[in-house]
mmCIF file of C-alpha atoms in Angstrom:
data_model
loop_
_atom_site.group_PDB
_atom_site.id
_atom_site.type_symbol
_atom_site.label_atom_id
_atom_site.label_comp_id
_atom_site.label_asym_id
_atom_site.label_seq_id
_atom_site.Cartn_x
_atom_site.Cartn_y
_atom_site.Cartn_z
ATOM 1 C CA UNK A 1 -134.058 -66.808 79.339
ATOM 2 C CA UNK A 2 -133.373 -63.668 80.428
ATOM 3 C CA UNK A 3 -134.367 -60.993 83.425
ATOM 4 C CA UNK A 4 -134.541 -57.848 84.000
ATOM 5 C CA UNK A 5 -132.102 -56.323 87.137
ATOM 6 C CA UNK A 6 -131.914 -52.954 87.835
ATOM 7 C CA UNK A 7 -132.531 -52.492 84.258
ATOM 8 C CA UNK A 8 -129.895 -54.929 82.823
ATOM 9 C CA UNK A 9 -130.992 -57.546 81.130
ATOM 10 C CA UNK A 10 -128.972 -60.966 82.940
ATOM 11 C CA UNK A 11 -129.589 -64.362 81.200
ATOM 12 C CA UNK A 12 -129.959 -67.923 82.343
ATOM 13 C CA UNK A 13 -129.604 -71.086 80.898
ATOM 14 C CA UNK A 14 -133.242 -73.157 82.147
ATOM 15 C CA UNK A 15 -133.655 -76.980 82.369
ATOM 16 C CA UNK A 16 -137.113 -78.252 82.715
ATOM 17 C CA UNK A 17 -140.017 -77.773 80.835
ATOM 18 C CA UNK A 18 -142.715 -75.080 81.552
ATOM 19 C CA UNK A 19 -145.557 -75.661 83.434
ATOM 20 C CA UNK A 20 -146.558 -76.794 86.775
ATOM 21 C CA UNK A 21 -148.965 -76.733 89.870
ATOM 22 C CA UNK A 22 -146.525 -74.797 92.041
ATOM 23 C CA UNK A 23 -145.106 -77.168 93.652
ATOM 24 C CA UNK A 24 -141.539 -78.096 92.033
ATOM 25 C CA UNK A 25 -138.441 -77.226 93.560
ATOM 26 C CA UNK A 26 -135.446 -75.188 91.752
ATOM 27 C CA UNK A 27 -131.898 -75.162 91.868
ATOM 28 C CA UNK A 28 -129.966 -72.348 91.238
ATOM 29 C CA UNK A 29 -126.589 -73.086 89.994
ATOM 30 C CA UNK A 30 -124.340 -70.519 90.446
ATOM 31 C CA UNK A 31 -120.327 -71.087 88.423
ATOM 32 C CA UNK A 32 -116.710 -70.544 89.492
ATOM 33 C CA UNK A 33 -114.786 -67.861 88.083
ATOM 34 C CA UNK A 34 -113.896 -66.814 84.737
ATOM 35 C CA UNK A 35 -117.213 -69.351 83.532
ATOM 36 C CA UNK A 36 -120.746 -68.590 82.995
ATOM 37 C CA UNK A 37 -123.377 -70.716 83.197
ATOM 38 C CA UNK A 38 -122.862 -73.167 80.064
ATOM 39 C CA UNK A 39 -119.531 -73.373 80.663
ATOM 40 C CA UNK A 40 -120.365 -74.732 84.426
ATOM 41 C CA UNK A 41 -122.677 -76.832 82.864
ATOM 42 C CA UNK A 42 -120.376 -78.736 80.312
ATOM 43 C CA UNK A 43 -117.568 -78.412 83.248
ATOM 44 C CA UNK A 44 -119.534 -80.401 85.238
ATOM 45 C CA UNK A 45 -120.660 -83.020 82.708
ATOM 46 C CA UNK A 46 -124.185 -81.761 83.084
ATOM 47 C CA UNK A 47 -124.789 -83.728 85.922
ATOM 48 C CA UNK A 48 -127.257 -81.508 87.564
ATOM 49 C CA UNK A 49 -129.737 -81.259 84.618
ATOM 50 C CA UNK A 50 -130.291 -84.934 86.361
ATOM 51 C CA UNK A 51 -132.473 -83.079 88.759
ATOM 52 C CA UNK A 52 -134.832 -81.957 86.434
ATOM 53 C CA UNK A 53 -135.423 -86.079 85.774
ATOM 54 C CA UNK A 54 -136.858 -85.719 89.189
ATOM 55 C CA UNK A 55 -139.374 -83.310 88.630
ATOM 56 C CA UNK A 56 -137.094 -80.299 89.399
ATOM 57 C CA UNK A 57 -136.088 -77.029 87.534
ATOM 58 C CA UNK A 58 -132.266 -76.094 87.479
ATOM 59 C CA UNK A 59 -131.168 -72.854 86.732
ATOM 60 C CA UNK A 60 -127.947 -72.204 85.717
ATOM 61 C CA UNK A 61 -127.507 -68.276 86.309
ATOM 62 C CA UNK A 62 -124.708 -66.263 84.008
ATOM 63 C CA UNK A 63 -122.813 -63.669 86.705
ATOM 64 C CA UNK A 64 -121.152 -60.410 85.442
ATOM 65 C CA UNK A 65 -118.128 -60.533 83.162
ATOM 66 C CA UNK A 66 -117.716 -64.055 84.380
ATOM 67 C CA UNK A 67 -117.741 -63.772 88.222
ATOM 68 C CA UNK A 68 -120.153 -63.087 91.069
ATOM 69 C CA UNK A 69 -120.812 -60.539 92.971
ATOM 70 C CA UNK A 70 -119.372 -62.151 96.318
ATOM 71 C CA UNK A 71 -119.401 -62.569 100.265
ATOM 72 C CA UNK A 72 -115.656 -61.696 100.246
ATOM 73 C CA UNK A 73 -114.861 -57.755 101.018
ATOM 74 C CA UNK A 74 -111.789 -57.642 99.238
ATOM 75 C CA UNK A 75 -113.155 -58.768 96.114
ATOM 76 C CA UNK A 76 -111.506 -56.552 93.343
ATOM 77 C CA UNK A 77 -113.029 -58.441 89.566
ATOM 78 C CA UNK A 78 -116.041 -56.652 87.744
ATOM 79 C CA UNK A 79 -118.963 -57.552 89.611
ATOM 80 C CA UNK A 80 -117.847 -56.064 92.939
ATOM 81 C CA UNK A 81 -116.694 -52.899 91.401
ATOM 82 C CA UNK A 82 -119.769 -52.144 89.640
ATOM 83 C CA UNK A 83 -121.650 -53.044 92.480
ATOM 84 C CA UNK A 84 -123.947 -56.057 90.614
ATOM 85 C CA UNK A 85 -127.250 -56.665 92.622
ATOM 86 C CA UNK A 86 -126.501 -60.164 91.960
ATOM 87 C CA UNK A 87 -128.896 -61.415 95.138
ATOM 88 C CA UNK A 88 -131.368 -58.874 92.985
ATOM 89 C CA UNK A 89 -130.912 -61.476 90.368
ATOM 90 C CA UNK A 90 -131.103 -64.259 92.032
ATOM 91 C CA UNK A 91 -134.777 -62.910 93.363
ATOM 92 C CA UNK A 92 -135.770 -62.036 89.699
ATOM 93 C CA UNK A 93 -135.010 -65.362 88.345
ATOM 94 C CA UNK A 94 -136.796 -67.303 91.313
ATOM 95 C CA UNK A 95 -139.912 -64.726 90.061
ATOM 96 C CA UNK A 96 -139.654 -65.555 86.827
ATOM 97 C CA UNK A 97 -139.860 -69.302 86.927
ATOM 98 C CA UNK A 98 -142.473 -69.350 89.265
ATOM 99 C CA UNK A 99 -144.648 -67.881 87.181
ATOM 100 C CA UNK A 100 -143.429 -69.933 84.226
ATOM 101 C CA UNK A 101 -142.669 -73.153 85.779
ATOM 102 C CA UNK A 102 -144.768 -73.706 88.934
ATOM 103 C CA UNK A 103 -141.998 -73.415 91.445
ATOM 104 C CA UNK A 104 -142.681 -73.763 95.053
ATOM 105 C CA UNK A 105 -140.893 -70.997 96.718
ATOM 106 C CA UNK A 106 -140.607 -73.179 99.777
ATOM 107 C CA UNK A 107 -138.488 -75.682 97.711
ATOM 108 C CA UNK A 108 -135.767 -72.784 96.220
ATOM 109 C CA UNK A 109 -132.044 -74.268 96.812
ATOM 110 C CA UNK A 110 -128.854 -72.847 95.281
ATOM 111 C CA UNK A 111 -125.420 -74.628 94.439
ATOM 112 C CA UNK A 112 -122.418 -72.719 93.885
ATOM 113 C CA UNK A 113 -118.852 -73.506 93.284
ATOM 114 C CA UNK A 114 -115.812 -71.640 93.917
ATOM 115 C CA UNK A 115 -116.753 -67.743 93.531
ATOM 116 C CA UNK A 116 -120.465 -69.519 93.143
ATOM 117 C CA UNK A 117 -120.189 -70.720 96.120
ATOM 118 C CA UNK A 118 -118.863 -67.503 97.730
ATOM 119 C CA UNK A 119 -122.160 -66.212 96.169
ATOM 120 C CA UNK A 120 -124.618 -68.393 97.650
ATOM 121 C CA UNK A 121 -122.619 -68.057 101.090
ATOM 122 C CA UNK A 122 -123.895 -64.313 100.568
ATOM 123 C CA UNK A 123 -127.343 -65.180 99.740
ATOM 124 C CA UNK A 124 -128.219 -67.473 102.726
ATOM 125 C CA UNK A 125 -126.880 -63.916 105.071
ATOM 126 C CA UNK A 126 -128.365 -61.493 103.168
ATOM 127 C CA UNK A 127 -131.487 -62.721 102.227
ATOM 128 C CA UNK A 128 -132.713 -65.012 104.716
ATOM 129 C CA UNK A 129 -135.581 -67.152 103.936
ATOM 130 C CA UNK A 130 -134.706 -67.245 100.499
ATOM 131 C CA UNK A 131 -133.351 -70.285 100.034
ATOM 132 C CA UNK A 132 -134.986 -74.038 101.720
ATOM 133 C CA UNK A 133 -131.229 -75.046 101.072
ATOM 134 C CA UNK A 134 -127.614 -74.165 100.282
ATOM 135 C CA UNK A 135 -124.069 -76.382 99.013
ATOM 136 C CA UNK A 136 -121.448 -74.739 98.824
ATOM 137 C CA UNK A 137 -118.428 -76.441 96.855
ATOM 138 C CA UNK A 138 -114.700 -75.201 96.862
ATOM 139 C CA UNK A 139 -115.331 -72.160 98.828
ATOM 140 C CA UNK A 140 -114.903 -71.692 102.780
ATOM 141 C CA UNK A 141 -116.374 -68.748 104.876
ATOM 142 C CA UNK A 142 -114.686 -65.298 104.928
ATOM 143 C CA UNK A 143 -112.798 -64.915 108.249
ATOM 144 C CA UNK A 144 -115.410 -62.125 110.220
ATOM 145 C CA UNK A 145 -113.111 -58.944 109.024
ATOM 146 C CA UNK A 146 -113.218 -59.973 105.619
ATOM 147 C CA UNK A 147 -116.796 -61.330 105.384
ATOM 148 C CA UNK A 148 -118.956 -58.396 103.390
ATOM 149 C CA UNK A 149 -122.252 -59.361 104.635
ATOM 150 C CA UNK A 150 -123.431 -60.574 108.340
ATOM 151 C CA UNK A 151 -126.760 -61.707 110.179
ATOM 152 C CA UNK A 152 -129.031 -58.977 111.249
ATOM 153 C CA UNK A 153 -130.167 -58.463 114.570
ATOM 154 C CA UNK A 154 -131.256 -61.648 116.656
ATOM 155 C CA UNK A 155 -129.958 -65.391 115.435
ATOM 156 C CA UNK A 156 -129.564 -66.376 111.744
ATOM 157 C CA UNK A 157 -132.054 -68.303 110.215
ATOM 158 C CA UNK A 158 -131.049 -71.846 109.937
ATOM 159 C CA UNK A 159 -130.839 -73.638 106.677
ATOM 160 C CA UNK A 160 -129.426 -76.904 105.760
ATOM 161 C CA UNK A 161 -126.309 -76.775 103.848
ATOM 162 C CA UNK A 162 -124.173 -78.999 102.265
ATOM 163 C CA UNK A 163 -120.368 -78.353 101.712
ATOM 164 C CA UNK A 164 -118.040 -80.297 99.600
ATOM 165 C CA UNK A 165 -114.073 -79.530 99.762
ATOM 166 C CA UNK A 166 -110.966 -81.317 98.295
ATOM 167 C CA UNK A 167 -107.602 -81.043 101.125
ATOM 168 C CA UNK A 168 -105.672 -80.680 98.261
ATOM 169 C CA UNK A 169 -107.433 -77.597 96.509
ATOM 170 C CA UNK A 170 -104.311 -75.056 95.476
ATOM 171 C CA UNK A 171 -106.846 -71.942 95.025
ATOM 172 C CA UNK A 172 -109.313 -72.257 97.830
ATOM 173 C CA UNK A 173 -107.030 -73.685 100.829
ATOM 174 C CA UNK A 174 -109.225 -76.234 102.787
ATOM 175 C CA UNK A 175 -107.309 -75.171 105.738
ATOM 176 C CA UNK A 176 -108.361 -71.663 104.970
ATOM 177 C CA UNK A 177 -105.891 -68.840 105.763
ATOM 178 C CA UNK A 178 -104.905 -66.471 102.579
ATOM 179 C CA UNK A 179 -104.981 -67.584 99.302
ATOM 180 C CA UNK A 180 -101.438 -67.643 97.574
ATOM 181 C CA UNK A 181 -100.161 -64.681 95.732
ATOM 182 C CA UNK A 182 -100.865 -65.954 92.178
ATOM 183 C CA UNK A 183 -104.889 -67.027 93.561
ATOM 184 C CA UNK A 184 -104.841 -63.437 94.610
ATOM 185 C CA UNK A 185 -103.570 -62.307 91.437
ATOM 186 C CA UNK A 186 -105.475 -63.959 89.040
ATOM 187 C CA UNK A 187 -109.021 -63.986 90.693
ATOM 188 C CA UNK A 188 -108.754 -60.481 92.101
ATOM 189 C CA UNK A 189 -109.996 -61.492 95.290
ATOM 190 C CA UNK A 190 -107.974 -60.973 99.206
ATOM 191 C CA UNK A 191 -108.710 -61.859 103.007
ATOM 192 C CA UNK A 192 -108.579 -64.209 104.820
ATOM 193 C CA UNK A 193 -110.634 -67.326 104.906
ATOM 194 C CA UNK A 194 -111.881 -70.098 107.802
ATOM 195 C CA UNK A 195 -110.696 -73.540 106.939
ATOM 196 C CA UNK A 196 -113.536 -75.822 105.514
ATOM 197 C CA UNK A 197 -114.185 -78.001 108.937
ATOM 198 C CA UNK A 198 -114.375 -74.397 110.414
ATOM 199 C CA UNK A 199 -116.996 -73.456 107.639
ATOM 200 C CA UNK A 200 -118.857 -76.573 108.872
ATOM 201 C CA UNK A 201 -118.792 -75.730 112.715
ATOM 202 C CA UNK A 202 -119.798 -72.485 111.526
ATOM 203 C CA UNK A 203 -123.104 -73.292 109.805
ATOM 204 C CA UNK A 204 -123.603 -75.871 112.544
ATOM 205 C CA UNK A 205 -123.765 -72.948 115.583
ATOM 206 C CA UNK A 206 -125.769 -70.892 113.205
ATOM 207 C CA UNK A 207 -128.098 -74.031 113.022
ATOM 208 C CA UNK A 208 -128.309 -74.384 116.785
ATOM 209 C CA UNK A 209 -126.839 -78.161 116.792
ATOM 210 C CA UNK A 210 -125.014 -78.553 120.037
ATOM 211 C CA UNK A 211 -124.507 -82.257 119.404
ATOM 212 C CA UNK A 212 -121.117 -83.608 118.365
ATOM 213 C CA UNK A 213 -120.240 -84.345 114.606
ATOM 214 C CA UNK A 214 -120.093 -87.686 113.117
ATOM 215 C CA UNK A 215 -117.796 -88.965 110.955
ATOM 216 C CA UNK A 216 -118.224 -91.599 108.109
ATOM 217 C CA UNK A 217 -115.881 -92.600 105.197
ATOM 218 C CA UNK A 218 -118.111 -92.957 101.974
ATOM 219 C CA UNK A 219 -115.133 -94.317 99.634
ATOM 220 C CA UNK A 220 -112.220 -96.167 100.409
ATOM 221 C CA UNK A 221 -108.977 -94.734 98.664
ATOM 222 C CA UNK A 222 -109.013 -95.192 94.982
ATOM 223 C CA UNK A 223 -105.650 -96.356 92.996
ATOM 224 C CA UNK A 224 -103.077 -94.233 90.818
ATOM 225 C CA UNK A 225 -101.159 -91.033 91.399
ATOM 226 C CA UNK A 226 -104.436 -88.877 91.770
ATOM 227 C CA UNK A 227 -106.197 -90.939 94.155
ATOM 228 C CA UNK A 228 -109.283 -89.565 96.312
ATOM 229 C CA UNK A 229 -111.554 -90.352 98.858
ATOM 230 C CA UNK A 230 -114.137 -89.344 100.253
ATOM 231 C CA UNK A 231 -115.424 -88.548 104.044
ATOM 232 C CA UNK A 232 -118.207 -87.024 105.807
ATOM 233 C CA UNK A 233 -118.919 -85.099 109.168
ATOM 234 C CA UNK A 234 -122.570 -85.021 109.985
ATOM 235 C CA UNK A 235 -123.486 -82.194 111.950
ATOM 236 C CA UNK A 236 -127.365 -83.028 113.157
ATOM 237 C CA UNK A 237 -129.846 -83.195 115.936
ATOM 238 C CA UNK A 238 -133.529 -83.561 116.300
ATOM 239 C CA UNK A 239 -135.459 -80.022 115.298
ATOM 240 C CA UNK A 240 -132.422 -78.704 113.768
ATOM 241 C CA UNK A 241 -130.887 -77.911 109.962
ATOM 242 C CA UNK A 242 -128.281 -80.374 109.336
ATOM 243 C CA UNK A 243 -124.751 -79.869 108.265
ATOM 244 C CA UNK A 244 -122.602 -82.127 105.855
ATOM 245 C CA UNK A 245 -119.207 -81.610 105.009
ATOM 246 C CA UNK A 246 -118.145 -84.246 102.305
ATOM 247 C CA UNK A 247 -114.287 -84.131 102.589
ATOM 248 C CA UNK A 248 -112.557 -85.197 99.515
ATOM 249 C CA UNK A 249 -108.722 -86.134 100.544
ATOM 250 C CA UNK A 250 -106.428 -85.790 97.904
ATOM 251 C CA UNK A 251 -109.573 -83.785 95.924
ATOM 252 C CA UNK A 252 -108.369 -80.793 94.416
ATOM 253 C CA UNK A 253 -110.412 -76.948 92.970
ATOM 254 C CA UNK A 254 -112.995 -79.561 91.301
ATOM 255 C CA UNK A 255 -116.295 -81.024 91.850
ATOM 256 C CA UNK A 256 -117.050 -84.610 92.002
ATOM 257 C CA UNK A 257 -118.621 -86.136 89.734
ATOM 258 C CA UNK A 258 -118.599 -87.504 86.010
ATOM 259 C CA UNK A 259 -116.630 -85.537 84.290
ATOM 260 C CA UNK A 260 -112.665 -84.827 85.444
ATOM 261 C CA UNK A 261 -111.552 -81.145 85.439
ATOM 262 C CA UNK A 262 -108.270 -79.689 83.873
ATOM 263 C CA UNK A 263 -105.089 -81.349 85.196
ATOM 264 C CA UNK A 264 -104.153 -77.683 86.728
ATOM 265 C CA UNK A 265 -107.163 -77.595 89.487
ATOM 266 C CA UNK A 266 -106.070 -80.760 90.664
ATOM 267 C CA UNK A 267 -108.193 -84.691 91.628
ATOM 268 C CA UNK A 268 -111.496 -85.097 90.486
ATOM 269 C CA UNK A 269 -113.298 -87.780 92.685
ATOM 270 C CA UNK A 270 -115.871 -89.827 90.262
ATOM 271 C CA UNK A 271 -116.725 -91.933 93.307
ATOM 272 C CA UNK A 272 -119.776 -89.226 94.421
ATOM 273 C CA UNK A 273 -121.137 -86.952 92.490
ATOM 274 C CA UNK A 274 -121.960 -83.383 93.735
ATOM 275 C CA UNK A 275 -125.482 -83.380 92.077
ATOM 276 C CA UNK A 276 -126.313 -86.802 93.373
ATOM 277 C CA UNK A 277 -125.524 -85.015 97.087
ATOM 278 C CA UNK A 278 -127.819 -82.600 96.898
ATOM 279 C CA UNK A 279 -130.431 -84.788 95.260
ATOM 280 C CA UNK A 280 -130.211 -86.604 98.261
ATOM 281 C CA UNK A 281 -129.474 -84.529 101.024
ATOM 282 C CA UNK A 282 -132.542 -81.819 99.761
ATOM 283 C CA UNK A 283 -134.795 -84.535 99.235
ATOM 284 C CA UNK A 284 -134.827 -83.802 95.336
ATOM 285 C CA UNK A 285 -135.457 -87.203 94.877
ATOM 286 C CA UNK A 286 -138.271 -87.962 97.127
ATOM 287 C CA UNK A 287 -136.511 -90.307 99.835
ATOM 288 C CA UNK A 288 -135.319 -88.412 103.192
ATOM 289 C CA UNK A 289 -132.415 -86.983 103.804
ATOM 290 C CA UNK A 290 -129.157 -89.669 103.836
ATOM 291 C CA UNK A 291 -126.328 -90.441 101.904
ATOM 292 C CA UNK A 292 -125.124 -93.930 99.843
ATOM 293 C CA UNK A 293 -122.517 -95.664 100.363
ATOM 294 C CA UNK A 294 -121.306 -95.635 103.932
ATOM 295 C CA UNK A 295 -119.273 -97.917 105.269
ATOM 296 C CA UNK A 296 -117.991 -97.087 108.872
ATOM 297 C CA UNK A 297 -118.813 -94.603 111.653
ATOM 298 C CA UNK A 298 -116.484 -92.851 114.383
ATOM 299 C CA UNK A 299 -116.789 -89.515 116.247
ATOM 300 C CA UNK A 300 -115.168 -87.066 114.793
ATOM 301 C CA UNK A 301 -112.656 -85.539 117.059
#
């Protein structure tokens, strides 16, 4: 399918079939770098057109020569120096389908990983209201200098989001800081960037949850050279938008799930899968909010 921006015509790859009442939800699926939106698809074993099992519509949206037009404000690929309207696109495409495949634009949620995920970081700023829900997966927020787009006047408006991060992720560091020379290099981005438990505490404030996180482990470690597991801080209170960081130690630049990515971005964890997550945690599959598998519970620090 494609749209119409600005007048450029930007395509997406659509799974679900036409029709509907109004009332199905969409995912917006936005890729790394140097991808597009089949690419993201097969990279991540097609594990999110699961959601459209469920009576959802996923949307995987092709950026500009491969990348996004991104929260980061030293972004130097394509998309940022042509100035791509890519939150323009977003908007278009969330027309388009639901007109043509009864979406509820109450029930509008976006995924993105790596520069996707930078993406969608920009779209829950800069277009509030837009989205019911965000996850974010190997990408951390901009430190405030380097950030390209803020909250208006008056508090941001709260939205639940999700956040998935290896510790051992060699382009996006989950301790945040700069990314190394080569990262730099390659991806043409710069800045500086808040670790991923700062990302959390972040989204958390902007939620208005003053209560402390909790921490659960989901896996137990797994065996071999690469091993992962998983863990997850629970930022919630009653009348609030939760926060959940899923913590993948040992994890690497890769999403979890069923398919492992190249040796070169590091652990895949196939204990959890990222579409399963947000299945869950947006209620895509009709049960409330939670997540499987848990198997002890501690404050976090």
């Amino acid at each position: 399918m494609n749209v119409d921006v600005d007048g450029m015509a930007r395509s997406v790859t659509v799974v679900g079939e036409p029709g509907g009442e109004g009332s199905r939800a969409l995912v917006l699926v936005f890729h790394g770098s140097r991808q597009d939106g089949q690419v993201h698809r097969a990279f991540t074993g097609k594990a999110y057109d699961a959601l459209a099992q469920q009576g959802a519509v996923v949307a995987y949206l092709d950026g500009y020569r491969g990348n996004w037009n991104d929260a980061r404000r030293q972004s130097t690929f394509p998309a940022r120096v042509a100035g791509i309207d890519d939150t323009g696109f977003a908007r278009a495409v969330i027309d388009a389908l639901v007109a043509r495949h009864g979406i509820d634009r109450q029930r509008v949620f976006a995924v993105g990983y790596s520069n996707g995920g930078q993406m969608v970081l920009r779209l829950v700023h800069e277009a509030p209201g837009l989205l019911a829900g965000a996850a974010v997966i190997a990408a951390t927020m901009p430190a405030p200098g380097d950030f390209l787009v803020n909250d208006g006047p008056g508090p941001g408006v709260p939205v639940p989001v999700l956040l998935v991060h290896g510790t051992k992720d060699r382009i996006v560091p989950y301790g945040g800081g700069e990314m190394s020379r080569w990262a730099r290099t390659v991806f043409k981005v710069g800045g500086r960037s808040l670790s991923m438990p700062e990302t959390a505490a972040y989204f958390a404030h902007r939620n208005g949850i003053t209560a402390e996180p909790v921490r659960t482990a989901v896996t137990g470690c797994g065996r071999g050279r690469r091993q992962t597991w998983v863990e997850r801080t629970r930022y919630a209170q009653d009348g609030s938008a939760p926060v959940d960081l899923y913590t993948v130690h040992g994890g690497g630049h890769t999403v979890p799930g069923p398919r492992s990515a190249p040796f070169v971005l590091g652990a895949t964890n196939h204990d959890v899968s990222a579409a399963e997550l947000v299945s869950e945690f947006f209620g895509l599959d009709g049960r409330s909010r939670r997540s499987p598998g848990l198997v002890s519970r501690a404050p976090a620090p």
